[in-house]
């Protein structure tokens, strides 16, 4: 059996007097691989039947990238190090082959490992994502629970954003369907904006602690651990405090008012673009009584737990104030006594706990947001003043039930509550809620900037806004 070992020069430096106190990382079960290429904290490994065509330079480049990712994640962000507090420490196995694509996890109780196609090994964002799974595994938290699978992916993509803050990955997924419950598997790779919001406010420890302080193997609590439940426990938050954070987060998403918001705004584009999958980004309300300014969210568009709606408000000419009366449709009890005995149904039927957080965001000509006080409860009134120079006005409504809804990964959709609401508004109208234009028999298409109809015989600039 042929075997070769290769170390980076950093592993061959002369030992300094204090270096004997540094941790020494060994290769786990080296006899199982014919080829081993090592760096300080990683070992790339494969056998002949893995058909790995990478050159030594390509292998070392990948390992060097992993060392940079590790340095950021552990030393700057402060995520818990694998084997923390243990005497025996091992290099993370990077198993390379011509099979599959990329998976990060581990073996045994706490040995982080990665399995990657040789082409995936060349892409740093992929390595950054899968390395997150390695250290998640090493942290021992959020295992063997039906509520945590989505969080592994959400957190991994958020960590990639820390490595590459000018990119946003596939986080447009949440933007395209913000009314879905937070943690839905439909956007598990792209719903990390809430973690970014918390990081901006509290720093990295609030996210790291979710992993390091969650229940570990052997603790009976681990089977029911839930990321948001752990967050509340760690921070000593009540459900009302968590609900306030989600309500404020939803308001910030009207303009992506984050420290690195420029990257998000560039990635997501304008809310005016309602083409294709973007059509649900802005909620269009059903008119109830236009003469009295009464509108409601369509039932299918009503937000689920920690989902939200954004509604663009258009001021009426000459108005100096806008008045909003809000009313949530309260559900007092569940509508069913039991489920249908299908897969992924919760074992218990929780109470609806109908509640909402809502508010108004006014955006000035420079794009700076001004926020109304956060409103709470099933009914309320809000008045805000206008200067006549507003660029945009947004109504944000987030579903924040008073009873914590611990939702399983891939839980049946019909078991998840929605939280309908309605408003009476004076001084402005919800955009898009007027009578639909009849285009029967006409050729043309909705304009991508605003969604208004443009006949095929008309010429409209791409930069124009057509409502």
Coordinates of C-alpha atoms in Angstrom, one line a residue:
X1 CA 0.0 0.0 0.0
X2 CA 1.5 3.3 -1.0
X3 CA 1.2 6.3 1.3
X4 CA 2.6 9.8 1.3
X5 CA 2.5 12.5 3.9
X6 CA 2.7 16.2 3.2
X7 CA 2.7 19.1 5.7
X8 CA 2.5 22.8 5.2
X9 CA 5.6 24.7 6.1
X10 CA 3.7 26.2 9.0
X11 CA 3.8 22.7 10.5
X12 CA 7.6 22.5 10.1
X13 CA 8.6 25.7 11.8
X14 CA 11.1 25.4 14.6
X15 CA 9.5 25.1 17.9
X16 CA 9.5 28.2 20.1
X17 CA 10.0 27.8 23.9
X18 CA 6.3 28.2 24.5
X19 CA 5.1 26.0 21.6
X20 CA 5.1 22.8 23.7
X21 CA 1.9 24.1 25.4
X22 CA 0.1 24.3 22.1
X23 CA -2.4 21.6 21.1
X24 CA -1.1 18.8 18.9
X25 CA -3.6 17.4 16.4
X26 CA -3.2 13.8 15.2
X27 CA -4.6 11.9 12.3
X28 CA -7.5 9.7 13.2
X29 CA -7.0 6.1 12.0
X30 CA -4.4 6.9 9.3
X31 CA -4.2 3.2 8.3
X32 CA -7.6 3.5 6.6
X33 CA -6.3 5.8 3.8
X34 CA -3.6 5.2 1.2
X35 CA -3.1 8.9 0.6
X36 CA -2.9 11.5 3.4
X37 CA -2.0 15.2 2.9
X38 CA -2.0 17.2 6.2
X39 CA -2.1 20.7 7.3
X40 CA -2.2 21.9 11.0
X41 CA -5.8 21.1 11.6
X42 CA -7.0 19.1 8.6
X43 CA -6.1 16.0 6.7
X44 CA -7.1 15.3 3.1
X45 CA -7.4 11.6 2.5
X46 CA -8.4 9.1 -0.2
X47 CA -7.8 5.7 -1.6
X48 CA -7.0 4.5 -5.1
X49 CA -10.6 3.6 -5.9
X50 CA -11.7 7.2 -5.1
X51 CA -10.2 8.3 -8.3
X52 CA -8.9 11.7 -7.1
X53 CA -7.1 13.6 -9.9
X54 CA -6.1 16.6 -7.9
X55 CA -2.5 17.8 -8.0
X56 CA -0.5 18.3 -4.8
X57 CA -0.8 22.1 -5.3
X58 CA -4.6 21.8 -5.6
X59 CA -4.8 19.7 -2.4
X60 CA -2.6 22.2 -0.5
X61 CA -4.7 25.1 -1.8
X62 CA -7.8 23.5 -0.5
X63 CA -6.3 22.8 2.9
X64 CA -5.0 26.4 3.1
X65 CA -8.5 27.7 2.4
X66 CA -9.9 25.5 5.2
X67 CA -7.3 26.8 7.6
X68 CA -8.4 30.4 6.8
X69 CA -12.0 29.5 7.3
X70 CA -11.2 27.8 10.6
X71 CA -9.3 30.8 11.8
X72 CA -12.2 33.1 11.1
X73 CA -14.9 30.8 12.5
X74 CA -13.0 29.9 15.7
X75 CA -10.8 32.8 16.4
X76 CA -12.8 35.8 15.3
X77 CA -16.4 34.6 15.4
X78 CA -15.6 32.5 18.5
X79 CA -17.4 29.3 17.7
X80 CA -16.5 26.5 20.1
X81 CA -13.5 24.5 19.0
X82 CA -13.8 20.7 18.3
X83 CA -12.5 18.6 21.1
X84 CA -12.6 21.6 23.5
X85 CA -11.4 20.6 26.9
X86 CA -10.2 17.2 25.7
X87 CA -6.6 15.9 25.8
X88 CA -6.8 14.0 22.5
X89 CA -7.4 16.2 19.5
X90 CA -7.6 15.0 15.9
X91 CA -7.3 16.7 12.5
X92 CA -10.6 17.0 10.7
X93 CA -10.9 14.3 8.0
X94 CA -11.5 15.7 4.5
X95 CA -12.5 12.6 2.6
X96 CA -12.1 13.3 -1.2
X97 CA -13.5 11.1 -3.9
X98 CA -15.3 11.2 -7.3
X99 CA -18.7 10.5 -5.7
X100 CA -21.5 12.7 -4.4
X101 CA -20.8 16.4 -3.9
X102 CA -20.3 17.8 -0.4
X103 CA -21.3 16.7 3.1
X104 CA -20.0 17.9 6.4
X105 CA -20.8 16.1 9.7
X106 CA -18.7 13.6 11.7
X107 CA -18.1 10.1 12.9
X108 CA -18.3 8.5 16.3
X109 CA -19.3 10.8 19.1
X110 CA -17.4 13.9 18.2
X111 CA -14.9 13.4 15.3
X112 CA -15.7 16.1 12.7
X113 CA -15.4 15.0 9.1
X114 CA -16.2 16.1 5.6
X115 CA -16.9 14.1 2.4
X116 CA -16.4 16.0 -0.8
X117 CA -16.1 15.5 -4.6
X118 CA -12.7 16.5 -5.8
X119 CA -14.3 19.4 -7.8
X120 CA -16.2 20.7 -4.7
X121 CA -12.9 20.7 -2.8
X122 CA -11.8 23.6 -5.1
X123 CA -14.6 25.9 -4.1
X124 CA -14.0 27.9 -0.9
X125 CA -17.7 28.7 -0.2
X126 CA -18.5 25.0 -0.3
X127 CA -15.7 24.2 2.1
X128 CA -16.8 27.1 4.4
X129 CA -20.4 25.7 4.5
X130 CA -19.3 22.1 5.1
X131 CA -16.7 23.1 7.7
X132 CA -19.5 24.7 9.6
X133 CA -21.3 21.3 9.7
X134 CA -18.0 19.8 11.0
X135 CA -17.8 22.2 13.9
X136 CA -21.6 22.0 14.5
X137 CA -21.1 18.2 14.9
X138 CA -18.1 18.9 17.2
X139 CA -20.2 21.1 19.4
X140 CA -22.5 18.2 20.2
X141 CA -25.6 20.3 20.2
X142 CA -28.8 20.1 18.2
X143 CA -28.7 16.4 17.6
X144 CA -31.4 13.8 17.5
X145 CA -34.2 16.2 17.6
X146 CA -37.0 16.6 15.1
X147 CA -36.8 20.4 15.4
X148 CA -33.3 21.1 14.4
X149 CA -32.5 19.9 10.9
X150 CA -33.2 23.2 9.2
X151 CA -31.0 25.1 11.6
X152 CA -27.9 23.2 10.6
X153 CA -28.3 24.6 7.1
X154 CA -29.5 28.0 8.0
X155 CA -26.6 28.5 10.4
X156 CA -24.0 27.1 7.9
X157 CA -25.1 29.6 5.2
X158 CA -25.0 32.4 7.8
X159 CA -21.4 31.5 8.6
X160 CA -20.5 31.5 4.9
X161 CA -21.9 35.1 4.8
X162 CA -19.5 36.0 7.6
X163 CA -16.6 34.7 5.4
X164 CA -18.0 36.4 2.3
X165 CA -20.0 39.4 3.6
X166 CA -20.4 40.8 0.1
X167 CA -22.5 37.8 -1.0
X168 CA -25.9 36.6 0.1
X169 CA -26.0 33.0 -1.2
X170 CA -29.6 31.9 -1.8
X171 CA -31.1 34.0 1.0
X172 CA -33.5 35.5 -1.5
X173 CA -35.6 32.4 -0.7
X174 CA -36.9 34.0 2.5
X175 CA -37.4 37.4 0.7
X176 CA -39.5 35.7 -1.9
X177 CA -41.9 34.1 0.7
X178 CA -41.6 35.9 4.0
X179 CA -45.1 34.9 5.1
X180 CA -43.9 31.3 5.6
X181 CA -43.0 30.2 9.2
X182 CA -39.5 30.9 10.2
X183 CA -37.6 27.6 9.9
X184 CA -39.5 26.1 7.0
X185 CA -37.5 23.6 5.1
X186 CA -38.5 25.4 1.9
X187 CA -35.9 28.1 2.6
X188 CA -33.6 26.5 5.1
X189 CA -30.5 27.5 3.1
X190 CA -31.7 31.0 2.8
X191 CA -33.4 32.1 6.0
X192 CA -30.4 33.2 8.0
X193 CA -31.2 36.9 8.1
X194 CA -32.6 36.7 11.6
X195 CA -29.2 35.5 12.9
X196 CA -27.6 38.4 11.1
X197 CA -30.0 40.8 12.8
X198 CA -29.2 39.3 16.2
X199 CA -25.5 39.4 15.5
X200 CA -25.7 43.1 14.6
X201 CA -27.4 43.8 17.9
X202 CA -25.7 41.5 20.3
X203 CA -22.5 40.2 18.7
X204 CA -21.5 36.7 17.7
X205 CA -21.8 35.0 21.2
X206 CA -25.6 35.0 21.0
X207 CA -25.5 32.7 18.0
X208 CA -22.5 30.6 19.2
X209 CA -24.1 30.0 22.5
X210 CA -27.1 28.4 20.8
X211 CA -24.7 25.5 19.9
X212 CA -22.4 25.4 22.9
X213 CA -25.2 25.7 25.5
X214 CA -27.8 23.5 24.0
X215 CA -28.4 20.0 25.5
X216 CA -25.8 17.4 24.7
X217 CA -25.9 13.7 24.2
X218 CA -27.1 12.0 27.3
X219 CA -29.3 14.9 28.4
X220 CA -32.9 14.0 27.9
X221 CA -33.8 17.5 26.9
X222 CA -31.9 17.0 23.6
X223 CA -34.7 15.1 21.9
X224 CA -36.9 18.1 22.0
X225 CA -34.4 20.9 21.7
X226 CA -35.5 23.7 19.3
X227 CA -33.2 26.5 18.1
X228 CA -35.5 29.4 19.1
X229 CA -36.4 27.7 22.4
X230 CA -32.7 27.4 23.2
X231 CA -32.2 31.1 22.2
X232 CA -34.9 32.1 24.7
X233 CA -33.4 29.9 27.5
X234 CA -29.9 31.2 26.9
X235 CA -31.0 34.9 26.9
X236 CA -33.6 34.5 29.6
X237 CA -36.2 35.9 27.2
X238 CA -39.9 35.5 27.6
X239 CA -42.0 34.7 24.6
X240 CA -43.0 38.4 24.5
X241 CA -39.3 39.4 24.2
X242 CA -38.7 36.9 21.4
X243 CA -41.8 38.1 19.7
X244 CA -40.6 41.7 19.9
X245 CA -37.3 40.8 18.2
X246 CA -39.1 39.1 15.3
X247 CA -41.4 42.1 15.0
X248 CA -38.4 44.5 14.9
X249 CA -36.6 42.2 12.5
X250 CA -39.5 42.2 10.0
X251 CA -39.6 46.1 10.1
X252 CA -35.8 46.2 9.4
X253 CA -36.4 43.9 6.4
X254 CA -38.4 46.6 4.6
X255 CA -35.0 48.3 3.7
X256 CA -32.6 45.6 4.9
X257 CA -31.4 48.0 7.6
X258 CA -28.4 45.8 8.6
X259 CA -24.7 46.7 9.2
X260 CA -23.9 44.9 6.0
X261 CA -27.2 45.9 4.4
X262 CA -25.7 47.1 1.1
X263 CA -24.8 43.5 0.1
X264 CA -28.3 42.3 0.9
X265 CA -30.0 45.2 -1.0
X266 CA -27.7 44.5 -4.0
X267 CA -28.5 40.8 -3.9
X268 CA -32.2 41.1 -3.6
X269 CA -32.9 44.0 -5.8
X270 CA -35.9 46.3 -5.6
X271 CA -39.2 45.3 -4.0
X272 CA -40.7 46.8 -7.1
X273 CA -39.7 43.8 -9.2
X274 CA -42.6 41.4 -8.8
X275 CA -41.7 39.1 -11.7
X276 CA -41.5 35.3 -11.4
X277 CA -40.8 34.0 -7.9
X278 CA -40.7 37.6 -6.5
X279 CA -44.4 38.1 -6.7
X280 CA -45.0 37.3 -3.0
X281 CA -42.4 39.6 -1.6
X282 CA -44.9 42.4 -1.2
X283 CA -48.4 41.4 0.1
X284 CA -51.4 42.6 -1.9
X285 CA -54.4 43.1 0.3
X286 CA -58.0 42.3 -0.6
X287 CA -60.3 45.3 -0.5
X288 CA -63.2 44.9 1.9
X289 CA -64.7 48.4 1.7
X290 CA -62.5 50.8 -0.2
X291 CA -64.6 53.8 0.6
X292 CA -63.8 53.3 4.3
X293 CA -60.2 52.2 3.7
X294 CA -60.7 48.6 4.8
X295 CA -58.5 45.8 3.6
X296 CA -57.4 42.4 4.7
X297 CA -54.6 39.9 4.0
X298 CA -55.8 37.0 1.8
X299 CA -56.0 33.8 4.0
X300 CA -53.4 32.0 2.0
X301 CA -51.0 34.9 2.4
X302 CA -51.5 35.3 6.1
X303 CA -48.2 34.9 8.0
X304 CA -47.4 31.7 9.9
X305 CA -45.4 31.7 13.1
X306 CA -42.7 34.4 12.7
X307 CA -43.5 34.9 9.1
X308 CA -44.4 38.4 8.1
X309 CA -46.1 40.6 5.4
X310 CA -44.8 43.8 3.9
X311 CA -47.3 46.1 2.4
X312 CA -46.4 49.2 0.4
X313 CA -48.5 52.2 1.3
X314 CA -49.1 55.0 -1.2
X315 CA -49.9 58.4 0.4
X316 CA -53.0 60.1 -0.9
X317 CA -52.3 63.6 -2.4
X318 CA -52.0 66.4 0.1
X319 CA -52.1 64.1 3.2
X320 CA -50.0 65.1 6.2
X321 CA -50.8 62.1 8.3
X322 CA -51.7 58.4 7.9
X323 CA -54.0 56.7 10.3
X324 CA -54.0 52.9 10.7
X325 CA -56.4 50.8 12.7
X326 CA -55.2 47.2 13.0
X327 CA -57.3 44.1 13.8
X328 CA -56.0 40.6 14.0
X329 CA -58.4 37.7 13.5
X330 CA -58.1 35.9 16.8
X331 CA -58.5 32.1 16.9
X332 CA -59.5 31.1 20.4
X333 CA -58.9 27.3 20.1
X334 CA -57.7 24.7 17.5
X335 CA -60.2 23.8 14.8
X336 CA -59.5 20.0 15.1
X337 CA -59.3 17.6 18.0
X338 CA -56.7 15.3 16.5
X339 CA -54.6 14.9 13.4
X340 CA -55.0 12.3 10.6
X341 CA -52.2 10.0 11.7
X342 CA -49.8 10.9 8.9
X343 CA -46.1 11.4 9.0
X344 CA -44.5 14.5 10.4
X345 CA -47.6 15.5 12.4
X346 CA -46.9 16.9 15.9
X347 CA -47.8 14.8 18.9
X348 CA -49.8 17.5 20.4
X349 CA -52.1 20.2 19.1
X350 CA -51.0 23.5 20.6
X351 CA -53.2 26.5 21.2
X352 CA -53.1 29.2 18.4
X353 CA -52.1 32.0 20.8
X354 CA -53.1 34.6 18.2
X355 CA -50.9 37.7 18.4
X356 CA -49.0 40.1 16.1
X357 CA -46.3 42.6 16.0
X358 CA -46.7 45.4 13.5
X359 CA -45.5 48.9 12.6
X360 CA -44.7 51.4 9.9
X361 CA -41.4 52.1 8.2
X362 CA -41.0 55.5 6.4
X363 CA -38.0 55.8 4.1
X364 CA -36.5 59.2 3.2
X365 CA -35.1 60.1 -0.2
X366 CA -31.6 58.9 0.8
X367 CA -33.0 55.5 1.8
X368 CA -32.8 56.0 5.5
X369 CA -35.6 54.4 7.5
X370 CA -37.7 55.9 10.2
X371 CA -39.6 53.5 12.4
X372 CA -42.8 53.8 14.2
X373 CA -43.0 52.3 17.7
X374 CA -43.5 48.5 17.6
X375 CA -47.2 47.7 18.0
X376 CA -48.4 44.6 19.8
X377 CA -51.6 42.7 20.1
X378 CA -54.8 41.9 18.1
X379 CA -56.0 45.4 17.9
X380 CA -54.4 48.8 17.9
X381 CA -54.2 52.2 16.2
X382 CA -51.2 54.1 14.9
X383 CA -50.9 57.6 13.4
X384 CA -47.7 58.9 11.8
X385 CA -46.8 62.2 10.1
X386 CA -45.7 62.8 6.6
X387 CA -43.3 65.4 5.2
X388 CA -44.2 64.9 1.6
X389 CA -40.7 63.8 0.8
X390 CA -41.1 60.2 1.6
X391 CA -39.5 57.7 -0.9
X392 CA -41.4 54.7 0.5
X393 CA -43.8 53.8 3.2
X394 CA -44.2 50.3 4.5
X395 CA -46.6 48.5 6.8
X396 CA -44.9 45.4 8.4
X397 CA -47.0 42.7 10.1
X398 CA -45.4 39.7 11.8
X399 CA -47.2 36.7 13.3
X400 CA -46.0 36.4 16.9
X401 CA -48.2 33.8 18.8
X402 CA -48.3 34.1 22.6
X403 CA -47.8 30.3 22.8
X404 CA -44.5 29.2 21.5
X405 CA -45.0 27.0 18.4
X406 CA -42.2 24.4 18.3
X407 CA -42.4 23.3 14.7
X408 CA -40.8 20.1 13.5
X409 CA -38.6 20.0 10.5
X410 CA -40.8 19.2 7.5
X411 CA -43.9 19.3 9.7
X412 CA -47.2 18.8 7.7
X413 CA -48.2 22.2 6.4
X414 CA -51.9 21.8 7.4
X415 CA -50.8 21.6 11.1
X416 CA -49.3 25.0 11.1
X417 CA -51.4 28.0 12.1
X418 CA -51.8 31.1 10.0
X419 CA -52.6 34.5 11.5
X420 CA -54.9 36.6 9.4
X421 CA -55.3 40.3 9.9
X422 CA -57.0 43.4 8.5
X423 CA -56.6 47.2 8.6
X424 CA -58.6 50.4 8.2
X425 CA -56.4 53.1 6.8
X426 CA -56.9 56.8 6.1
X427 CA -54.4 59.0 4.3
X428 CA -52.9 56.2 2.2
X429 CA -53.8 53.2 0.2
X430 CA -52.2 49.7 0.0
X431 CA -50.4 49.4 -3.3
X432 CA -51.8 46.9 -5.7
X433 CA -55.1 46.5 -3.9
X434 CA -57.2 48.4 -6.5
X435 CA -59.4 46.7 -9.1
X436 CA -57.3 44.5 -11.4
X437 CA -57.0 45.7 -15.0
X438 CA -58.9 43.4 -17.5
X439 CA -56.3 42.3 -20.1
X440 CA -58.4 39.6 -21.7
X441 CA -57.6 39.2 -25.3
X442 CA -54.6 41.7 -25.1
X443 CA -51.0 40.7 -25.8
X444 CA -48.3 42.0 -23.5
X445 CA -46.9 41.3 -20.1
X446 CA -46.6 42.7 -16.6
X447 CA -43.7 45.2 -16.3
X448 CA -40.9 43.8 -14.1
X449 CA -40.6 47.1 -12.3
X450 CA -44.0 47.4 -10.5
X451 CA -46.0 44.7 -12.2
X452 CA -48.3 47.0 -14.2
X453 CA -49.5 45.8 -17.6
X454 CA -47.6 46.8 -20.7
X455 CA -49.2 46.1 -24.1
X456 CA -47.0 44.6 -26.8
X457 CA -47.5 47.7 -28.9
X458 CA -46.2 50.0 -26.1
X459 CA -42.6 50.8 -25.5
X460 CA -41.7 51.4 -21.8
X461 CA -38.1 51.8 -20.5
X462 CA -36.9 49.1 -18.2
X463 CA -36.2 51.6 -15.5
X464 CA -39.7 53.0 -15.6
X465 CA -42.1 52.1 -12.8
X466 CA -45.5 50.7 -13.9
X467 CA -48.1 49.9 -11.3

